[in-house]
mmCIF file of C-alpha atoms in Angstrom:
data_model
loop_
_atom_site.group_PDB
_atom_site.id
_atom_site.type_symbol
_atom_site.label_atom_id
_atom_site.label_comp_id
_atom_site.label_asym_id
_atom_site.label_seq_id
_atom_site.Cartn_x
_atom_site.Cartn_y
_atom_site.Cartn_z
ATOM 1 C CA MET A 1 -61.895 80.888 73.988
ATOM 2 C CA ASN A 2 -65.626 82.505 74.250
ATOM 3 C CA SER A 3 -67.529 82.269 77.992
ATOM 4 C CA ARG A 4 -69.436 79.196 77.178
ATOM 5 C CA SER A 5 -66.051 77.152 76.084
ATOM 6 C CA TRP A 6 -64.577 78.929 79.331
ATOM 7 C CA LEU A 7 -67.207 77.649 81.544
ATOM 8 C CA ALA A 8 -67.280 74.212 79.841
ATOM 9 C CA SER A 9 -63.646 73.865 81.054
ATOM 10 C CA ILE A 10 -64.171 75.578 84.691
ATOM 11 C CA GLY A 11 -66.781 72.813 84.883
ATOM 12 C CA ILE A 12 -64.748 69.678 83.780
ATOM 13 C CA MET A 13 -61.744 71.167 85.946
ATOM 14 C CA ALA A 14 -64.007 71.291 88.869
ATOM 15 C CA VAL A 15 -64.756 67.103 88.362
ATOM 16 C CA ILE A 16 -61.468 66.557 87.880
ATOM 17 C CA ALA A 17 -60.474 68.135 91.216
ATOM 18 C CA SER A 18 -63.397 66.870 92.966
ATOM 19 C CA ALA A 19 -62.600 63.177 91.595
ATOM 20 C CA SER A 20 -58.825 63.439 92.944
ATOM 21 C CA GLY A 21 -60.146 64.733 95.816
ATOM 22 C CA CYS A 22 -62.125 61.339 96.898
ATOM 23 C CA THR A 23 -58.348 59.513 96.243
ATOM 24 C CA SER A 24 -58.538 57.299 99.196
ATOM 25 C CA LYS A 25 -55.873 58.254 102.257
ATOM 26 C CA PRO A 26 -54.045 55.770 104.151
ATOM 27 C CA ASN A 27 -56.319 56.365 107.197
ATOM 28 C CA GLU A 28 -59.487 56.531 105.507
ATOM 29 C CA PRO A 29 -61.544 53.147 105.036
ATOM 30 C CA THR A 30 -60.667 50.848 102.863
ATOM 31 C CA GLY A 31 -63.448 48.258 103.481
ATOM 32 C CA LEU A 32 -61.218 45.060 103.358
ATOM 33 C CA SER A 33 -62.422 41.332 104.306
ATOM 34 C CA ALA A 34 -60.612 39.318 106.396
ATOM 35 C CA SER A 35 -58.861 37.238 103.524
ATOM 36 C CA GLU A 36 -57.402 40.560 102.288
ATOM 37 C CA ILE A 37 -55.535 42.289 105.667
ATOM 38 C CA CYS A 38 -52.342 41.893 106.868
ATOM 39 C CA ASP A 39 -51.114 40.974 103.185
ATOM 40 C CA GLY A 40 -53.515 38.331 102.575
ATOM 41 C CA THR A 41 -51.718 36.246 105.444
ATOM 42 C CA LEU A 42 -54.984 34.932 107.444
ATOM 43 C CA ASP A 43 -55.878 31.200 106.574
ATOM 44 C CA SER A 44 -59.707 29.777 106.908
ATOM 45 C CA SER A 45 -59.290 29.241 110.790
ATOM 46 C CA SER A 46 -57.809 32.676 111.515
ATOM 47 C CA ARG A 47 -60.213 34.750 108.977
ATOM 48 C CA THR A 48 -63.093 32.693 111.189
ATOM 49 C CA ALA A 49 -61.291 34.028 114.726
ATOM 50 C CA LEU A 50 -60.943 37.646 113.825
ATOM 51 C CA GLU A 51 -64.450 37.777 112.634
ATOM 52 C CA LYS A 52 -65.502 35.859 115.720
ATOM 53 C CA ILE A 53 -64.017 38.168 118.315
ATOM 54 C CA SER A 54 -64.193 41.149 116.609
ATOM 55 C CA GLY A 55 -68.013 40.930 115.667
ATOM 56 C CA SER A 56 -66.859 42.228 112.267
ATOM 57 C CA SER A 57 -66.302 41.189 108.623
ATOM 58 C CA ASN A 58 -65.587 44.209 107.154
ATOM 59 C CA PHE A 59 -62.069 45.655 108.368
ATOM 60 C CA GLU A 60 -59.713 48.536 107.594
ATOM 61 C CA GLU A 61 -55.935 48.893 107.583
ATOM 62 C CA ASN A 62 -54.497 51.886 109.139
ATOM 63 C CA TYR A 63 -51.039 52.620 108.545
ATOM 64 C CA PHE A 64 -50.879 55.557 111.238
ATOM 65 C CA GLY A 65 -48.017 57.832 109.662
ATOM 66 C CA THR A 66 -46.808 55.816 106.809
ATOM 67 C CA SER A 67 -48.193 55.572 102.986
ATOM 68 C CA GLU A 68 -46.196 51.953 102.453
ATOM 69 C CA ALA A 69 -49.071 49.034 103.575
ATOM 70 C CA PHE A 70 -47.580 45.995 105.269
ATOM 71 C CA THR A 71 -46.449 43.192 103.491
ATOM 72 C CA LEU A 72 -44.127 40.618 104.009
ATOM 73 C CA ASP A 73 -41.302 41.797 102.202
ATOM 74 C CA ARG A 74 -41.212 44.506 104.157
ATOM 75 C CA VAL A 75 -41.376 42.680 107.551
ATOM 76 C CA VAL A 76 -38.532 40.668 106.520
ATOM 77 C CA LYS A 77 -36.190 43.656 105.607
ATOM 78 C CA ASN A 78 -37.055 45.560 108.556
ATOM 79 C CA LEU A 79 -37.197 42.638 110.792
ATOM 80 C CA HIS A 80 -33.952 44.199 112.608
ATOM 81 C CA SER A 81 -35.147 47.309 112.774
ATOM 82 C CA ASP A 82 -36.252 49.635 115.738
ATOM 83 C CA THR A 83 -40.295 49.521 116.389
ATOM 84 C CA SER A 84 -41.079 52.921 114.314
ATOM 85 C CA GLU A 85 -39.224 51.182 111.348
ATOM 86 C CA ARG A 86 -40.573 47.791 111.323
ATOM 87 C CA ALA A 87 -43.451 46.838 109.217
ATOM 88 C CA THR A 88 -47.040 46.385 111.188
ATOM 89 C CA CYS A 89 -50.259 45.406 110.407
ATOM 90 C CA TYR A 90 -52.805 47.731 112.301
ATOM 91 C CA VAL A 91 -56.585 46.711 111.685
ATOM 92 C CA SER A 92 -59.282 48.406 112.584
ATOM 93 C CA ASN A 93 -63.245 48.453 112.042
ATOM 94 C CA LYS A 94 -65.829 51.110 111.572
ATOM 95 C CA GLU A 95 -66.902 50.102 114.996
ATOM 96 C CA SER A 96 -63.407 51.018 116.874
ATOM 97 C CA ALA A 97 -63.154 54.287 115.081
ATOM 98 C CA GLY A 98 -60.253 54.444 113.787
ATOM 99 C CA LYS A 99 -58.404 52.928 116.402
ATOM 100 C CA PRO A 100 -56.617 49.726 115.961
ATOM 101 C CA LEU A 101 -58.748 45.883 117.203
ATOM 102 C CA LEU A 102 -55.497 44.905 116.722
ATOM 103 C CA ASP A 103 -51.631 44.949 115.317
ATOM 104 C CA ILE A 104 -49.238 42.438 114.435
ATOM 105 C CA ASP A 105 -45.495 43.391 114.907
ATOM 106 C CA PHE A 106 -42.181 40.930 114.428
ATOM 107 C CA GLU A 107 -38.686 41.090 115.698
ATOM 108 C CA ALA A 108 -35.751 39.681 115.212
ATOM 109 C CA VAL A 109 -34.447 38.281 118.688
ATOM 110 C CA ASN A 110 -31.563 35.942 120.246
ATOM 111 C CA ARG A 111 -33.657 34.990 123.555
ATOM 112 C CA HIS A 112 -36.850 33.571 124.286
ATOM 113 C CA PRO A 113 -38.469 33.023 127.701
ATOM 114 C CA SER A 114 -38.927 29.487 128.670
ATOM 115 C CA PRO A 115 -42.406 27.652 128.838
ATOM 116 C CA ASP A 116 -44.093 27.424 132.261
ATOM 117 C CA PRO A 117 -47.342 26.344 132.315
ATOM 118 C CA GLU A 118 -47.726 26.191 136.013
ATOM 119 C CA GLY A 119 -46.852 29.684 136.310
ATOM 120 C CA ALA A 120 -48.970 30.787 133.399
ATOM 121 C CA ASP A 121 -52.263 29.171 135.194
ATOM 122 C CA ARG A 122 -51.164 31.373 138.175
ATOM 123 C CA ARG A 123 -51.624 33.946 136.092
ATOM 124 C CA ASN A 124 -54.649 33.470 134.424
ATOM 125 C CA GLN A 125 -52.622 33.177 131.074
ATOM 126 C CA TYR A 126 -52.566 30.459 128.403
ATOM 127 C CA GLU A 127 -49.522 28.900 127.204
ATOM 128 C CA PHE A 128 -48.927 26.836 124.008
ATOM 129 C CA PRO A 129 -47.094 24.010 123.182
ATOM 130 C CA MET A 130 -45.933 25.560 119.773
ATOM 131 C CA GLY A 131 -42.895 27.790 118.203
ATOM 132 C CA GLU A 132 -40.481 28.097 121.083
ATOM 133 C CA PHE A 133 -42.597 30.110 123.353
ATOM 134 C CA ALA A 134 -46.276 31.018 122.442
ATOM 135 C CA ILE A 135 -48.523 32.487 125.413
ATOM 136 C CA VAL A 136 -51.731 34.756 125.655
ATOM 137 C CA GLY A 137 -51.803 37.243 127.987
ATOM 138 C CA GLU A 138 -54.326 38.172 130.676
ATOM 139 C CA GLN A 139 -54.939 41.420 129.297
ATOM 140 C CA GLY A 140 -55.251 40.099 126.003
ATOM 141 C CA GLY A 141 -52.548 40.157 123.544
ATOM 142 C CA ALA A 142 -50.382 37.269 122.232
ATOM 143 C CA THR A 143 -46.365 36.403 121.691
ATOM 144 C CA LEU A 144 -44.903 34.155 119.955
ATOM 145 C CA PHE A 145 -41.464 33.080 119.713
ATOM 146 C CA PHE A 146 -40.146 31.045 116.879
ATOM 147 C CA SER A 147 -36.994 29.564 115.685
ATOM 148 C CA CYS A 148 -35.584 30.990 112.363
ATOM 149 C CA PRO A 149 -32.161 32.104 111.845
ATOM 150 C CA ASN A 150 -31.623 34.937 109.734
ATOM 151 C CA LYS A 151 -29.410 37.995 109.357
ATOM 152 C CA GLY A 152 -29.554 41.530 109.389
ATOM 153 C CA ASP A 153 -27.674 44.925 110.061
ATOM 154 C CA SER A 154 -27.308 44.278 113.726
ATOM 155 C CA GLY A 155 -25.794 40.702 113.002
ATOM 156 C CA THR A 156 -27.165 36.845 113.093
ATOM 157 C CA THR A 157 -29.938 36.290 115.222
ATOM 158 C CA GLN A 158 -31.683 32.833 115.741
ATOM 159 C CA PHE A 159 -35.484 33.708 116.227
ATOM 160 C CA VAL A 160 -38.411 35.876 115.773
ATOM 161 C CA LYS A 161 -40.439 37.528 117.954
ATOM 162 C CA ALA A 162 -43.987 38.073 116.799
ATOM 163 C CA THR A 163 -46.551 39.977 118.926
ATOM 164 C CA LEU A 164 -50.333 40.569 118.741
ATOM 165 C CA PHE A 165 -51.627 43.389 120.931
ATOM 166 C CA THR A 166 -55.186 44.055 120.900
ATOM 167 C CA ILE A 167 -57.999 45.828 122.451
ATOM 168 C CA LEU A 168 -60.337 42.902 121.816
ATOM 169 C CA PRO A 169 -61.048 40.561 125.100
ATOM 170 C CA LEU A 170 -58.537 37.830 126.363
ATOM 171 C CA ALA A 171 -59.322 35.137 123.704
ATOM 172 C CA ALA A 172 -57.323 31.731 122.446
ATOM 173 C CA ASP A 173 -58.262 32.889 119.406
ATOM 174 C CA GLU A 174 -55.907 35.390 119.344
ATOM 175 C CA MET A 175 -52.961 32.706 119.110
ATOM 176 C CA THR A 176 -54.685 31.627 116.168
ATOM 177 C CA ILE A 177 -54.278 34.632 114.138
ATOM 178 C CA LEU A 178 -51.207 35.147 114.948
ATOM 179 C CA ASN A 179 -49.788 31.887 114.425
ATOM 180 C CA SER A 180 -51.440 32.160 110.422
ATOM 181 C CA VAL A 181 -49.051 35.327 109.882
ATOM 182 C CA SER A 182 -46.209 33.921 111.522
ATOM 183 C CA ARG A 183 -46.738 30.698 109.352
ATOM 184 C CA ARG A 184 -46.880 32.742 106.188
ATOM 185 C CA LEU A 185 -43.493 34.621 107.348
ATOM 186 C CA ALA A 186 -41.941 31.638 108.158
ATOM 187 C CA ASP A 187 -42.767 30.073 104.626
ATOM 188 C CA LYS A 188 -41.071 33.716 103.260
ATOM 189 C CA MET A 189 -37.902 33.246 105.344
ATOM 190 C CA GLY A 190 -37.478 29.710 104.386
ATOM 191 C CA CYS A 191 -37.749 28.529 108.107
ATOM 192 C CA ALA A 192 -40.711 26.666 108.070
ATOM 193 C CA ASP A 193 -39.055 23.656 109.133
ATOM 194 C CA VAL A 194 -37.200 24.785 111.785
ATOM 195 C CA ALA A 195 -40.465 27.158 113.016
ATOM 196 C CA ASN A 196 -42.091 24.701 114.968
ATOM 197 C CA LEU A 197 -45.235 26.391 113.887
ATOM 198 C CA PRO A 198 -48.973 24.027 113.231
ATOM 199 C CA ALA A 199 -51.423 24.594 110.738
ATOM 200 C CA LYS A 200 -53.724 24.140 113.683
ATOM 201 C CA VAL A 201 -53.092 25.729 116.984
ATOM 202 C CA PRO A 202 -52.919 23.237 119.794
ATOM 203 C CA ALA A 203 -54.920 23.243 123.166
ATOM 204 C CA PRO A 204 -53.584 25.741 125.643
ATOM 205 C CA THR A 205 -51.931 24.773 128.706
ATOM 206 C CA GLY A 206 -52.802 26.825 131.895
ATOM 207 C CA GLY A 207 -55.180 29.773 132.417
#
């Protein structure tokens, strides 16, 4: 190979190396719309809610140590697993500098709290008449228990606990987001008929 051919080959290899170096990594911005995050589980109302409380229309999914994207299939598969093994949807944007604006997690459980609207009012919380128990906490974040009998390595459980943690201010919109993802999961698991998750989140009690 003459020197000119050798230099040309080096140039081509450099271009290929440069292109491969630009491949997105799990923690790099992906530029997703609200309709694309969390396996496309946000309906129109929840997309509007997310954009409203975050002040953004462009998001990222950070997988924090795993190369596997959040999918409902992974949620179902790992519903009975420990926290570190469960599928969690982490959502961030440019302004949050990689820190999650919110993360959504699901867990198989056999118990749930009892509704207590008066107690929620004293604690400046919001309870919602849906599922088995649904609440938005004083410091932000939402929790939703819904009926969904399912089997796993730990046995059969009767409920799913859905949790949304967030750095965003307290807002009833958080339940709208959590409910949308939960409804899609209930459909996936075949328990939508007993989950009591309405298409539209009802007005809260308390707070």
